[in-house]
Amino acid sequence: MIPYRLALAGGWIDQPFVSRENPEPPGSMVVVSLEPSHAFADRSGMATSTRKKAERLWGDAIPAGEPEALMRELYAAENAGRSEPSGSQDMAGLIFPGVSRLDYDFRFEGGVFPTHIESNQDRPIAAWLERIIRLVPVAPRPEGYEPLGRQNLNPGWIRRLGRSGKDCFDAIVAKDLDNFGASLNECMRCWEAILPQTVVHPALPHGLKSVLADYQTRFAGAMFSGCGGGYVIVASDEPVPDSLPVVVRL
């Protein structure tokens, strides 16, 4: 019963090499803890590697305890000996129930952990999210794909990235579909500007960017679940063909 993690707007601000360049810290991102209602695909931005590490560490359920301490314990286990560590948003999204805004400031612990976590476990808000979020499978990241080959760590774009997470959380709490969708679209603009190979890369399927643009045009907003695709997260109060629902863990 280990949950999955869905990352919404603001992703990559949890990485210190990004937050270090933010001229207006903290920058934020939003994560949602999901019940394992589906076997979500590996290498698709759903924190499946962190989930497997949690299973090896704790068994089939997250233990009782203070969530921040558990987040740090799982971060240490996941990243032991790694030169390029996973961001702490993966662990936070598994452990903190509901919808959480993670605020990152490089001046706090080198940007490794959030300086503040604003968690919302309101059932009507969770029900609204479950109604308007749909996941459309695209393709997992291919083996050998490296999203960080090109970096344009422009402070203006990084400011916008961190702002997209704040706007996303505010829209969720207000149950505002239009601004929620706009925050997803803004996050993808920031990804393409800052780390262009998260969206376009020779190893990725041809036309991936066009697929995203189509969903952004037809619905309130859309973004990829992770770099290189995975799922398209679609914001819509209308049916989305061939999509999967989500169940928020409270």
PDB file of C-alpha atoms in Angstrom:
ATOM      1  CA  MET A   1       0.000   0.000   0.000  1.00  0.00           C
ATOM      2  CA  ILE A   2       2.919   2.380  -0.533  1.00  0.00           C
ATOM      3  CA  PRO A   3       1.483   5.400  -2.393  1.00  0.00           C
ATOM      4  CA  TYR A   4       2.668   6.970  -5.621  1.00  0.00           C
ATOM      5  CA  ARG A   5       3.677  10.612  -6.081  1.00  0.00           C
ATOM      6  CA  LEU A   6       2.215  12.923  -8.709  1.00  0.00           C
ATOM      7  CA  ALA A   7       4.284  16.070  -9.372  1.00  0.00           C
ATOM      8  CA  LEU A   8       2.423  19.113 -10.649  1.00  0.00           C
ATOM      9  CA  ALA A   9       3.666  22.624 -11.454  1.00  0.00           C
ATOM     10  CA  GLY A  10       7.077  23.788 -10.257  1.00  0.00           C
ATOM     11  CA  GLY A  11       9.043  20.585 -10.724  1.00  0.00           C
ATOM     12  CA  TRP A  12      12.856  20.945 -10.868  1.00  0.00           C
ATOM     13  CA  ILE A  13      12.799  23.779  -8.310  1.00  0.00           C
ATOM     14  CA  ASP A  14      13.598  21.047  -5.758  1.00  0.00           C
ATOM     15  CA  GLN A  15      17.005  20.559  -7.371  1.00  0.00           C
ATOM     16  CA  PRO A  16      19.684  22.760  -5.748  1.00  0.00           C
ATOM     17  CA  PHE A  17      21.356  23.572  -9.077  1.00  0.00           C
ATOM     18  CA  VAL A  18      18.039  25.211 -10.063  1.00  0.00           C
ATOM     19  CA  SER A  19      16.948  26.820  -6.779  1.00  0.00           C
ATOM     20  CA  ARG A  20      20.412  28.354  -6.386  1.00  0.00           C
ATOM     21  CA  GLU A  21      19.623  30.672  -9.315  1.00  0.00           C
ATOM     22  CA  ASN A  22      16.185  31.758  -8.082  1.00  0.00           C
ATOM     23  CA  PRO A  23      16.251  35.551  -7.519  1.00  0.00           C
ATOM     24  CA  GLU A  24      13.045  35.460  -5.423  1.00  0.00           C
ATOM     25  CA  PRO A  25      13.175  32.451  -3.110  1.00  0.00           C
ATOM     26  CA  PRO A  26      11.454  30.399  -2.046  1.00  0.00           C
ATOM     27  CA  GLY A  27      10.238  28.787  -5.232  1.00  0.00           C
ATOM     28  CA  SER A  28       7.488  26.223  -4.955  1.00  0.00           C
ATOM     29  CA  MET A  29       6.253  23.018  -6.490  1.00  0.00           C
ATOM     30  CA  VAL A  30       3.172  20.904  -5.848  1.00  0.00           C
ATOM     31  CA  VAL A  31       3.038  17.171  -5.159  1.00  0.00           C
ATOM     32  CA  VAL A  32       0.046  14.900  -4.614  1.00  0.00           C
ATOM     33  CA  SER A  33       0.142  11.607  -2.740  1.00  0.00           C
ATOM     34  CA  LEU A  34      -1.824   8.984  -4.681  1.00  0.00           C
ATOM     35  CA  GLU A  35      -3.386   5.729  -3.580  1.00  0.00           C
ATOM     36  CA  PRO A  36      -1.987   2.775  -5.584  1.00  0.00           C
ATOM     37  CA  SER A  37      -5.207   2.459  -7.586  1.00  0.00           C
ATOM     38  CA  HIS A  38      -3.169   1.598 -10.692  1.00  0.00           C
ATOM     39  CA  ALA A  39       0.224   0.029 -11.301  1.00  0.00           C
ATOM     40  CA  PHE A  40       1.740   3.201 -12.747  1.00  0.00           C
ATOM     41  CA  ALA A  41       4.574   2.646 -15.209  1.00  0.00           C
ATOM     42  CA  ASP A  42       8.234   2.815 -14.231  1.00  0.00           C
ATOM     43  CA  ARG A  43      10.393   5.633 -15.665  1.00  0.00           C
ATOM     44  CA  SER A  44       7.296   7.794 -16.074  1.00  0.00           C
ATOM     45  CA  GLY A  45       7.628  10.492 -13.433  1.00  0.00           C
ATOM     46  CA  MET A  46       5.549   8.777 -10.738  1.00  0.00           C
ATOM     47  CA  ALA A  47       8.428   8.252  -8.253  1.00  0.00           C
ATOM     48  CA  THR A  48       8.370   4.490  -8.778  1.00  0.00           C
ATOM     49  CA  SER A  49      12.068   4.054  -7.925  1.00  0.00           C
ATOM     50  CA  THR A  50      11.561   5.921  -4.646  1.00  0.00           C
ATOM     51  CA  ARG A  51       8.455   3.822  -3.993  1.00  0.00           C
ATOM     52  CA  LYS A  52      10.466   0.611  -4.470  1.00  0.00           C
ATOM     53  CA  LYS A  53      13.109   1.907  -2.075  1.00  0.00           C
ATOM     54  CA  ALA A  54      10.368   2.651   0.475  1.00  0.00           C
ATOM     55  CA  GLU A  55       9.079  -0.915   0.125  1.00  0.00           C
ATOM     56  CA  ARG A  56      12.554  -2.322   0.759  1.00  0.00           C
ATOM     57  CA  LEU A  57      13.034   0.021   3.699  1.00  0.00           C
ATOM     58  CA  TRP A  58       9.633  -0.253   5.393  1.00  0.00           C
ATOM     59  CA  GLY A  59       7.705  -3.134   3.863  1.00  0.00           C
ATOM     60  CA  ASP A  60       4.222  -2.681   2.436  1.00  0.00           C
ATOM     61  CA  ALA A  61       3.206   0.507   4.275  1.00  0.00           C
ATOM     62  CA  ILE A  62       4.653   3.822   5.406  1.00  0.00           C
ATOM     63  CA  PRO A  63       5.354   3.526   9.148  1.00  0.00           C
ATOM     64  CA  ALA A  64       3.873   5.776  11.781  1.00  0.00           C
ATOM     65  CA  GLY A  65       6.043   8.744  12.559  1.00  0.00           C
ATOM     66  CA  GLU A  66       6.676  12.401  11.898  1.00  0.00           C
ATOM     67  CA  PRO A  67       6.386  12.894   8.101  1.00  0.00           C
ATOM     68  CA  GLU A  68       9.401  15.170   7.752  1.00  0.00           C
ATOM     69  CA  ALA A  69      11.635  12.703   9.597  1.00  0.00           C
ATOM     70  CA  LEU A  70      10.378   9.865   7.366  1.00  0.00           C
ATOM     71  CA  MET A  71      11.014  12.018   4.288  1.00  0.00           C
ATOM     72  CA  ARG A  72      14.618  12.554   5.352  1.00  0.00           C
ATOM     73  CA  GLU A  73      15.096   8.863   6.185  1.00  0.00           C
ATOM     74  CA  LEU A  74      13.844   7.819   2.750  1.00  0.00           C
ATOM     75  CA  TYR A  75      15.918  10.525   1.040  1.00  0.00           C
ATOM     76  CA  ALA A  76      19.077   9.170   2.692  1.00  0.00           C
ATOM     77  CA  ALA A  77      18.228   5.580   1.712  1.00  0.00           C
ATOM     78  CA  GLU A  78      17.362   6.465  -1.899  1.00  0.00           C
ATOM     79  CA  ASN A  79      20.435   8.620  -2.502  1.00  0.00           C
ATOM     80  CA  ALA A  80      23.153   6.734  -0.639  1.00  0.00           C
ATOM     81  CA  GLY A  81      26.257   6.755  -2.830  1.00  0.00           C
ATOM     82  CA  ARG A  82      24.600   8.600  -5.720  1.00  0.00           C
ATOM     83  CA  SER A  83      26.396  11.460  -7.448  1.00  0.00           C
ATOM     84  CA  GLU A  84      23.122  12.802  -8.888  1.00  0.00           C
ATOM     85  CA  PRO A  85      20.561  12.435  -6.088  1.00  0.00           C
ATOM     86  CA  SER A  86      16.820  12.310  -6.562  1.00  0.00           C
ATOM     87  CA  GLY A  87      15.058  15.431  -5.338  1.00  0.00           C
ATOM     88  CA  SER A  88      13.365  15.394  -1.943  1.00  0.00           C
ATOM     89  CA  GLN A  89      10.017  16.122  -3.636  1.00  0.00           C
ATOM     90  CA  ASP A  90       9.865  12.410  -4.554  1.00  0.00           C
ATOM     91  CA  MET A  91       9.936  11.416  -0.897  1.00  0.00           C
ATOM     92  CA  ALA A  92       7.676  14.244   0.262  1.00  0.00           C
ATOM     93  CA  GLY A  93       5.035  13.320  -2.287  1.00  0.00           C
ATOM     94  CA  LEU A  94       4.945   9.724  -1.103  1.00  0.00           C
ATOM     95  CA  ILE A  95       4.864  10.482   2.606  1.00  0.00           C
ATOM     96  CA  PHE A  96       2.818  13.659   3.111  1.00  0.00           C
ATOM     97  CA  PRO A  97      -0.868  12.858   2.500  1.00  0.00           C
ATOM     98  CA  GLY A  98      -3.101  15.008   0.343  1.00  0.00           C
ATOM     99  CA  VAL A  99      -1.806  17.913  -1.739  1.00  0.00           C
ATOM    100  CA  SER A 100       1.398  19.637  -0.640  1.00  0.00           C
ATOM    101  CA  ARG A 101       3.208  22.796  -1.670  1.00  0.00           C
ATOM    102  CA  LEU A 102       6.948  22.424  -1.154  1.00  0.00           C
ATOM    103  CA  ASP A 103       8.908  25.668  -0.804  1.00  0.00           C
ATOM    104  CA  TYR A 104      12.609  25.529  -1.747  1.00  0.00           C
ATOM    105  CA  ASP A 105      15.260  28.101  -0.882  1.00  0.00           C
ATOM    106  CA  PHE A 106      18.924  27.382  -1.613  1.00  0.00           C
ATOM    107  CA  ARG A 107      19.859  29.262   1.553  1.00  0.00           C
ATOM    108  CA  PHE A 108      18.098  26.547   3.605  1.00  0.00           C
ATOM    109  CA  GLU A 109      20.143  23.322   3.760  1.00  0.00           C
ATOM    110  CA  GLY A 110      21.557  24.037   0.321  1.00  0.00           C
ATOM    111  CA  GLY A 111      18.124  23.662  -1.261  1.00  0.00           C
ATOM    112  CA  VAL A 112      18.023  19.914  -0.593  1.00  0.00           C
ATOM    113  CA  PHE A 113      14.918  19.959   1.617  1.00  0.00           C
ATOM    114  CA  PRO A 114      11.907  22.286   1.622  1.00  0.00           C
ATOM    115  CA  THR A 115      12.098  25.253   3.928  1.00  0.00           C
ATOM    116  CA  HIS A 116       8.331  24.895   4.406  1.00  0.00           C
ATOM    117  CA  ILE A 117       5.647  22.346   3.483  1.00  0.00           C
ATOM    118  CA  GLU A 118       2.044  23.479   3.188  1.00  0.00           C
ATOM    119  CA  SER A 119      -0.103  20.342   3.173  1.00  0.00           C
ATOM    120  CA  ASN A 120      -3.834  20.263   2.441  1.00  0.00           C
ATOM    121  CA  GLN A 121      -5.889  17.200   3.335  1.00  0.00           C
ATOM    122  CA  ASP A 122      -9.336  18.685   2.806  1.00  0.00           C
ATOM    123  CA  ARG A 123     -11.621  15.995   1.393  1.00  0.00           C
ATOM    124  CA  PRO A 124     -13.676  18.284  -0.903  1.00  0.00           C
ATOM    125  CA  ILE A 125     -10.452  19.610  -2.452  1.00  0.00           C
ATOM    126  CA  ALA A 126      -9.146  16.074  -2.954  1.00  0.00           C
ATOM    127  CA  ALA A 127     -12.467  15.121  -4.560  1.00  0.00           C
ATOM    128  CA  TRP A 128     -12.239  18.127  -6.885  1.00  0.00           C
ATOM    129  CA  LEU A 129      -8.715  17.134  -7.946  1.00  0.00           C
ATOM    130  CA  GLU A 130      -9.833  13.570  -8.581  1.00  0.00           C
ATOM    131  CA  ARG A 131     -12.580  14.933 -10.834  1.00  0.00           C
ATOM    132  CA  ILE A 132     -10.435  17.270 -12.941  1.00  0.00           C
ATOM    133  CA  ILE A 133      -7.098  15.411 -13.262  1.00  0.00           C
ATOM    134  CA  ARG A 134      -6.682  12.660 -15.831  1.00  0.00           C
ATOM    135  CA  LEU A 135      -3.467  10.862 -16.835  1.00  0.00           C
ATOM    136  CA  VAL A 136      -2.955   9.887 -20.460  1.00  0.00           C
ATOM    137  CA  PRO A 137      -0.176   7.292 -20.964  1.00  0.00           C
ATOM    138  CA  VAL A 138       2.439   8.403 -23.504  1.00  0.00           C
ATOM    139  CA  ALA A 139       5.748   6.530 -23.146  1.00  0.00           C
ATOM    140  CA  PRO A 140       8.283   5.897 -20.380  1.00  0.00           C
ATOM    141  CA  ARG A 141      11.701   7.553 -20.509  1.00  0.00           C
ATOM    142  CA  PRO A 142      13.940   5.512 -22.814  1.00  0.00           C
ATOM    143  CA  GLU A 143      17.064   3.901 -21.435  1.00  0.00           C
ATOM    144  CA  GLY A 144      20.076   6.154 -21.834  1.00  0.00           C
ATOM    145  CA  TYR A 145      18.019   9.331 -22.016  1.00  0.00           C
ATOM    146  CA  GLU A 146      19.742  12.263 -20.277  1.00  0.00           C
ATOM    147  CA  PRO A 147      17.558  15.359 -19.753  1.00  0.00           C
ATOM    148  CA  LEU A 148      20.290  17.658 -18.420  1.00  0.00           C
ATOM    149  CA  GLY A 149      22.574  17.854 -21.444  1.00  0.00           C
ATOM    150  CA  ARG A 150      21.505  21.436 -22.148  1.00  0.00           C
ATOM    151  CA  GLN A 151      20.913  23.902 -19.325  1.00  0.00           C
ATOM    152  CA  ASN A 152      19.820  27.512 -19.477  1.00  0.00           C
ATOM    153  CA  LEU A 153      19.578  28.475 -15.815  1.00  0.00           C
ATOM    154  CA  ASN A 154      18.159  31.908 -16.453  1.00  0.00           C
ATOM    155  CA  PRO A 155      17.041  33.552 -13.185  1.00  0.00           C
ATOM    156  CA  GLY A 156      13.951  35.047 -14.803  1.00  0.00           C
ATOM    157  CA  TRP A 157      12.705  31.681 -15.997  1.00  0.00           C
ATOM    158  CA  ILE A 158      13.565  30.047 -12.660  1.00  0.00           C
ATOM    159  CA  ARG A 159      11.559  32.742 -10.865  1.00  0.00           C
ATOM    160  CA  ARG A 160       8.612  31.866 -13.117  1.00  0.00           C
ATOM    161  CA  LEU A 161       9.079  28.140 -12.447  1.00  0.00           C
ATOM    162  CA  GLY A 162       8.912  28.664  -8.673  1.00  0.00           C
ATOM    163  CA  ARG A 163       5.926  30.962  -9.118  1.00  0.00           C
ATOM    164  CA  SER A 164       4.057  28.332 -11.147  1.00  0.00           C
ATOM    165  CA  GLY A 165       4.091  26.028  -8.119  1.00  0.00           C
ATOM    166  CA  LYS A 166       2.604  28.719  -5.887  1.00  0.00           C
ATOM    167  CA  ASP A 167      -0.072  29.511  -8.482  1.00  0.00           C
ATOM    168  CA  CYS A 168      -0.856  25.809  -8.869  1.00  0.00           C
ATOM    169  CA  PHE A 169      -1.414  25.279  -5.145  1.00  0.00           C
ATOM    170  CA  ASP A 170      -3.531  28.428  -4.830  1.00  0.00           C
ATOM    171  CA  ALA A 171      -5.702  27.321  -7.752  1.00  0.00           C
ATOM    172  CA  ILE A 172      -6.204  23.868  -6.232  1.00  0.00           C
ATOM    173  CA  VAL A 173      -7.261  25.288  -2.870  1.00  0.00           C
ATOM    174  CA  ALA A 174      -9.642  27.687  -4.678  1.00  0.00           C
ATOM    175  CA  LYS A 175     -10.864  24.871  -6.959  1.00  0.00           C
ATOM    176  CA  ASP A 176     -10.110  27.110  -9.932  1.00  0.00           C
ATOM    177  CA  LEU A 177      -9.773  24.947 -13.052  1.00  0.00           C
ATOM    178  CA  ASP A 178      -8.657  27.710 -15.420  1.00  0.00           C
ATOM    179  CA  ASN A 179      -5.794  28.932 -13.232  1.00  0.00           C
ATOM    180  CA  PHE A 180      -4.841  25.364 -12.346  1.00  0.00           C
ATOM    181  CA  GLY A 181      -4.523  24.492 -16.025  1.00  0.00           C
ATOM    182  CA  ALA A 182      -2.627  27.720 -16.680  1.00  0.00           C
ATOM    183  CA  SER A 183      -0.070  26.801 -13.994  1.00  0.00           C
ATOM    184  CA  LEU A 184       0.599  23.452 -15.693  1.00  0.00           C
ATOM    185  CA  ASN A 185       1.119  25.154 -19.044  1.00  0.00           C
ATOM    186  CA  GLU A 186       3.410  27.752 -17.465  1.00  0.00           C
ATOM    187  CA  CYS A 187       5.502  25.035 -15.827  1.00  0.00           C
ATOM    188  CA  MET A 188       6.058  23.366 -19.203  1.00  0.00           C
ATOM    189  CA  ARG A 189       7.123  26.677 -20.750  1.00  0.00           C
ATOM    190  CA  CYS A 190       9.688  26.988 -17.945  1.00  0.00           C
ATOM    191  CA  TRP A 191      10.960  23.434 -18.426  1.00  0.00           C
ATOM    192  CA  GLU A 192      11.503  23.995 -22.121  1.00  0.00           C
ATOM    193  CA  ALA A 193      13.327  27.281 -21.508  1.00  0.00           C
ATOM    194  CA  ILE A 194      15.508  26.094 -18.603  1.00  0.00           C
ATOM    195  CA  LEU A 195      16.096  22.423 -19.490  1.00  0.00           C
ATOM    196  CA  PRO A 196      15.029  22.037 -23.120  1.00  0.00           C
ATOM    197  CA  GLN A 197      15.918  18.360 -23.352  1.00  0.00           C
ATOM    198  CA  THR A 198      13.223  17.516 -20.812  1.00  0.00           C
ATOM    199  CA  VAL A 199      10.821  18.075 -23.734  1.00  0.00           C
ATOM    200  CA  VAL A 200      12.799  17.670 -26.998  1.00  0.00           C
ATOM    201  CA  HIS A 201      15.654  15.168 -27.302  1.00  0.00           C
ATOM    202  CA  PRO A 202      16.852  12.776 -30.036  1.00  0.00           C
ATOM    203  CA  ALA A 203      16.138   9.780 -27.756  1.00  0.00           C
ATOM    204  CA  LEU A 204      12.505  10.792 -27.175  1.00  0.00           C
ATOM    205  CA  PRO A 205       9.592   9.830 -29.430  1.00  0.00           C
ATOM    206  CA  HIS A 206       9.154  12.178 -32.364  1.00  0.00           C
ATOM    207  CA  GLY A 207       6.205  14.493 -31.885  1.00  0.00           C
ATOM    208  CA  LEU A 208       6.112  14.371 -28.092  1.00  0.00           C
ATOM    209  CA  LYS A 209       5.946  18.163 -27.899  1.00  0.00           C
ATOM    210  CA  SER A 210       3.068  18.212 -30.397  1.00  0.00           C
ATOM    211  CA  VAL A 211       1.124  15.709 -28.297  1.00  0.00           C
ATOM    212  CA  LEU A 212       1.418  17.993 -25.281  1.00  0.00           C
ATOM    213  CA  ALA A 213       0.443  21.071 -27.301  1.00  0.00           C
ATOM    214  CA  ASP A 214      -2.687  19.297 -28.528  1.00  0.00           C
ATOM    215  CA  TYR A 215      -3.887  18.582 -24.983  1.00  0.00           C
ATOM    216  CA  GLN A 216      -3.032  22.121 -23.889  1.00  0.00           C
ATOM    217  CA  THR A 217      -5.143  23.479 -26.747  1.00  0.00           C
ATOM    218  CA  ARG A 218      -8.157  21.226 -26.200  1.00  0.00           C
ATOM    219  CA  PHE A 219      -8.318  21.319 -22.399  1.00  0.00           C
ATOM    220  CA  ALA A 220      -7.696  23.780 -19.546  1.00  0.00           C
ATOM    221  CA  GLY A 221      -4.039  22.784 -19.314  1.00  0.00           C
ATOM    222  CA  ALA A 222      -1.593  19.915 -19.478  1.00  0.00           C
ATOM    223  CA  MET A 223       1.950  18.936 -18.543  1.00  0.00           C
ATOM    224  CA  PHE A 224       4.111  15.846 -18.566  1.00  0.00           C
ATOM    225  CA  SER A 225       4.298  13.754 -15.411  1.00  0.00           C
ATOM    226  CA  GLY A 226       8.090  13.772 -15.720  1.00  0.00           C
ATOM    227  CA  CYS A 227      10.919  14.694 -18.050  1.00  0.00           C
ATOM    228  CA  GLY A 228      10.694  12.854 -21.342  1.00  0.00           C
ATOM    229  CA  GLY A 229       6.980  12.119 -21.136  1.00  0.00           C
ATOM    230  CA  GLY A 230       5.548   9.313 -19.039  1.00  0.00           C
ATOM    231  CA  TYR A 231       1.963  10.516 -18.783  1.00  0.00           C
ATOM    232  CA  VAL A 232       0.256  13.697 -19.889  1.00  0.00           C
ATOM    233  CA  ILE A 233      -1.451  15.217 -16.843  1.00  0.00           C
ATOM    234  CA  VAL A 234      -4.603  16.809 -18.237  1.00  0.00           C
ATOM    235  CA  ALA A 235      -6.702  19.384 -16.372  1.00  0.00           C
ATOM    236  CA  SER A 236     -10.300  19.062 -17.508  1.00  0.00           C
ATOM    237  CA  ASP A 237     -13.850  18.913 -16.185  1.00  0.00           C
ATOM    238  CA  GLU A 238     -14.830  17.055 -19.376  1.00  0.00           C
ATOM    239  CA  PRO A 239     -14.031  13.428 -20.253  1.00  0.00           C
ATOM    240  CA  VAL A 240     -10.515  12.820 -21.592  1.00  0.00           C
ATOM    241  CA  PRO A 241     -10.336   9.794 -23.936  1.00  0.00           C
ATOM    242  CA  ASP A 242      -8.023   6.910 -23.012  1.00  0.00           C
ATOM    243  CA  SER A 243      -7.113   8.431 -19.654  1.00  0.00           C
ATOM    244  CA  LEU A 244      -6.676   7.121 -16.118  1.00  0.00           C
ATOM    245  CA  PRO A 245      -8.234   8.659 -12.998  1.00  0.00           C
ATOM    246  CA  VAL A 246      -6.300   9.300  -9.795  1.00  0.00           C
ATOM    247  CA  VAL A 247      -7.241   8.717  -6.157  1.00  0.00           C
ATOM    248  CA  VAL A 248      -5.755  11.175  -3.654  1.00  0.00           C
ATOM    249  CA  ARG A 249      -4.409   9.609  -0.470  1.00  0.00           C
ATOM    250  CA  LEU A 250      -5.673  11.400   2.641  1.00  0.00           C
TER     251      LEU A 250
END
